[in-house]
Tab-separated table of C-alpha atoms in Angstrom:
chain	number	residue	atom	x	y	z
A	26	MET	CA	46.240	-21.094	-1.857
A	27	ASP	CA	47.483	-20.427	1.772
A	28	ILE	CA	50.851	-21.176	3.521
A	29	ARG	CA	49.367	-24.217	5.313
A	30	LEU	CA	48.658	-25.948	1.878
A	31	LEU	CA	52.154	-25.124	0.768
A	32	THR	CA	53.639	-26.672	3.696
A	33	TYR	CA	51.580	-29.695	3.255
A	34	PHE	CA	52.711	-29.841	-0.477
A	35	LEU	CA	56.323	-29.518	0.523
A	36	THR	CA	55.995	-32.323	3.016
A	37	VAL	CA	54.406	-34.654	0.282
A	38	ALA	CA	57.194	-33.605	-2.036
A	39	ARG	CA	59.825	-34.463	0.592
A	40	THR	CA	58.715	-37.773	1.754
A	41	GLY	CA	57.353	-38.990	-1.785
A	42	ASN	CA	54.474	-40.597	0.141
A	43	ILE	CA	51.183	-39.104	1.150
A	44	THR	CA	50.650	-41.455	3.937
A	45	ARG	CA	54.007	-40.665	5.438
A	46	ALA	CA	53.504	-36.952	4.939
A	47	ALA	CA	50.114	-37.202	6.770
A	48	GLU	CA	51.859	-38.774	9.640
A	49	GLN	CA	54.544	-36.171	9.872
A	50	LEU	CA	51.915	-33.410	9.657
A	51	HIS	CA	49.706	-35.151	12.288
A	52	ILE	CA	46.656	-35.176	9.988
A	53	THR	CA	44.748	-38.012	8.281
A	54	GLN	CA	45.721	-39.455	4.908
A	55	PRO	CA	42.274	-38.783	3.418
A	56	THR	CA	42.456	-35.193	4.596
A	57	LEU	CA	45.905	-34.745	3.053
A	58	SER	CA	44.860	-36.293	-0.152
A	59	ARG	CA	41.783	-34.079	-0.326
A	60	GLN	CA	43.938	-31.044	0.332
A	61	MET	CA	46.354	-31.864	-2.538
A	62	GLN	CA	43.256	-32.468	-4.944
A	63	GLU	CA	41.939	-29.008	-3.973
A	64	LEU	CA	45.315	-27.327	-4.459
A	65	GLU	CA	45.531	-29.027	-7.946
A	66	GLU	CA	41.892	-27.857	-8.760
A	67	GLU	CA	42.924	-24.297	-7.586
A	68	LEU	CA	45.928	-24.238	-9.803
A	69	GLY	CA	44.151	-26.057	-12.662
A	70	THR	CA	46.960	-28.741	-13.020
A	71	GLU	CA	48.294	-32.046	-11.726
A	72	LEU	CA	51.057	-31.556	-9.416
A	73	LEU	CA	51.603	-35.073	-8.098
A	74	GLU	CA	51.928	-38.365	-10.032
A	75	ARG	CA	50.401	-40.927	-7.529
A	76	GLY	CA	51.856	-44.380	-7.668
A	77	LYS	CA	51.138	-47.439	-5.421
A	78	ARG	CA	54.109	-46.809	-3.056
A	79	LYS	CA	55.491	-43.442	-4.271
A	80	THR	CA	54.304	-39.917	-5.145
A	81	THR	CA	56.328	-37.991	-7.589
A	82	LEU	CA	56.141	-34.423	-8.674
A	83	THR	CA	54.950	-33.369	-12.279
A	84	PRO	CA	56.938	-30.634	-13.963
A	85	ALA	CA	54.287	-28.266	-12.530
A	86	GLY	CA	54.777	-29.856	-9.012
A	87	GLU	CA	58.500	-29.204	-9.404
A	88	LEU	CA	57.974	-25.488	-10.138
A	89	LEU	CA	55.480	-25.166	-7.178
A	90	LYS	CA	57.908	-26.994	-4.911
A	91	GLU	CA	60.763	-24.393	-5.854
A	92	ARG	CA	58.421	-21.336	-5.296
A	93	ALA	CA	56.716	-22.774	-2.208
A	94	GLU	CA	60.104	-23.373	-0.496
A	95	GLU	CA	60.872	-19.748	-1.458
A	96	ILE	CA	57.531	-18.377	0.054
A	97	VAL	CA	57.580	-20.585	3.179
A	98	SER	CA	61.168	-19.429	3.955
A	99	LEU	CA	60.244	-15.689	3.317
A	100	VAL	CA	57.063	-16.184	5.582
A	101	ASP	CA	59.167	-17.609	8.412
A	102	LYS	CA	61.860	-15.002	7.996
A	103	THR	CA	59.164	-12.349	8.007
A	104	LYS	CA	57.553	-13.625	11.141
A	105	THR	CA	60.915	-13.778	12.943
A	106	ASP	CA	61.752	-10.137	11.739
A	107	VAL	CA	58.604	-8.758	12.746
A	108	MET	CA	58.593	-10.467	16.122
A	109	THR	CA	62.228	-9.329	16.974
A	110	SER	CA	61.715	-5.843	15.646
A	111	THR	CA	58.597	-5.036	17.808
A	112	THR	CA	59.767	-7.082	20.872
A	113	GLY	CA	63.364	-7.300	20.459
A	114	ILE	CA	65.394	-10.474	21.626
A	115	LYS	CA	65.600	-10.435	25.275
A	116	GLY	CA	66.125	-12.740	28.317
A	117	ASP	CA	68.236	-13.803	31.201
A	118	ILE	CA	71.399	-15.843	30.954
A	119	TYR	CA	72.943	-17.667	33.879
A	120	ILE	CA	76.412	-18.839	33.678
A	121	GLY	CA	78.246	-20.777	36.521
A	122	CYS	CA	81.960	-21.125	35.957
A	123	ALA	CA	85.144	-20.626	37.652
A	124	GLU	CA	86.980	-17.265	36.907
A	125	THR	CA	88.899	-18.507	33.740
A	126	TYR	CA	89.994	-17.055	30.397
A	127	ALA	CA	86.662	-18.521	29.062
A	128	MET	CA	84.835	-15.961	31.112
A	129	ARG	CA	86.424	-13.173	28.898
A	130	THR	CA	85.203	-14.833	25.837
A	131	VAL	CA	81.735	-14.909	27.376
A	132	ALA	CA	81.903	-11.255	28.350
A	133	GLU	CA	82.750	-10.421	24.791
A	134	ALA	CA	80.034	-12.317	23.266
A	135	ILE	CA	77.510	-10.641	25.666
A	136	HIS	CA	78.972	-7.252	24.678
A	137	ASN	CA	78.290	-8.137	21.089
A	138	PHE	CA	74.681	-8.970	21.994
A	139	ASP	CA	74.290	-5.587	23.362
A	140	GLU	CA	75.688	-3.823	20.119
A	141	ASP	CA	73.066	-5.889	18.098
A	142	GLY	CA	70.205	-4.560	20.226
A	143	VAL	CA	69.719	-7.734	21.971
A	144	GLN	CA	68.554	-7.273	25.461
A	145	VAL	CA	70.333	-9.671	27.861
A	146	HIS	CA	70.761	-9.672	31.592
A	147	LEU	CA	73.800	-11.745	32.544
A	148	THR	CA	74.356	-13.317	35.986
A	149	SER	CA	77.622	-15.194	36.466
A	150	GLY	CA	78.987	-16.847	39.483
A	151	ASN	CA	80.386	-19.879	41.109
A	152	GLU	CA	79.637	-21.901	44.343
A	153	GLU	CA	81.790	-19.649	46.521
């Protein structure tokens, strides 16, 4: 079972329709159906009740949906954490505005970025 299959499964669960899910995933309906059948075979149980117009989850499918949401969320968070820990968040911010009270708020926000280890280069100015 890989993260791609879990993402496919969650899309089917969310849409309630394999054809619609396949469209959202940009794959063919037969490919998605085959992937769902392989997932069911791997787990040794039915996950989906396929109707003419609607696909619903079996109790095992409901359990997998809960766990898959946790897994996919954790994988996404882990990717983000690892990428930001090795490269940090950095970039350039260009702000054009008149010297107003709002500029103080922007400066405070940028200062907070620096405290959080975010590397930002701020350039501000106006047309003058």
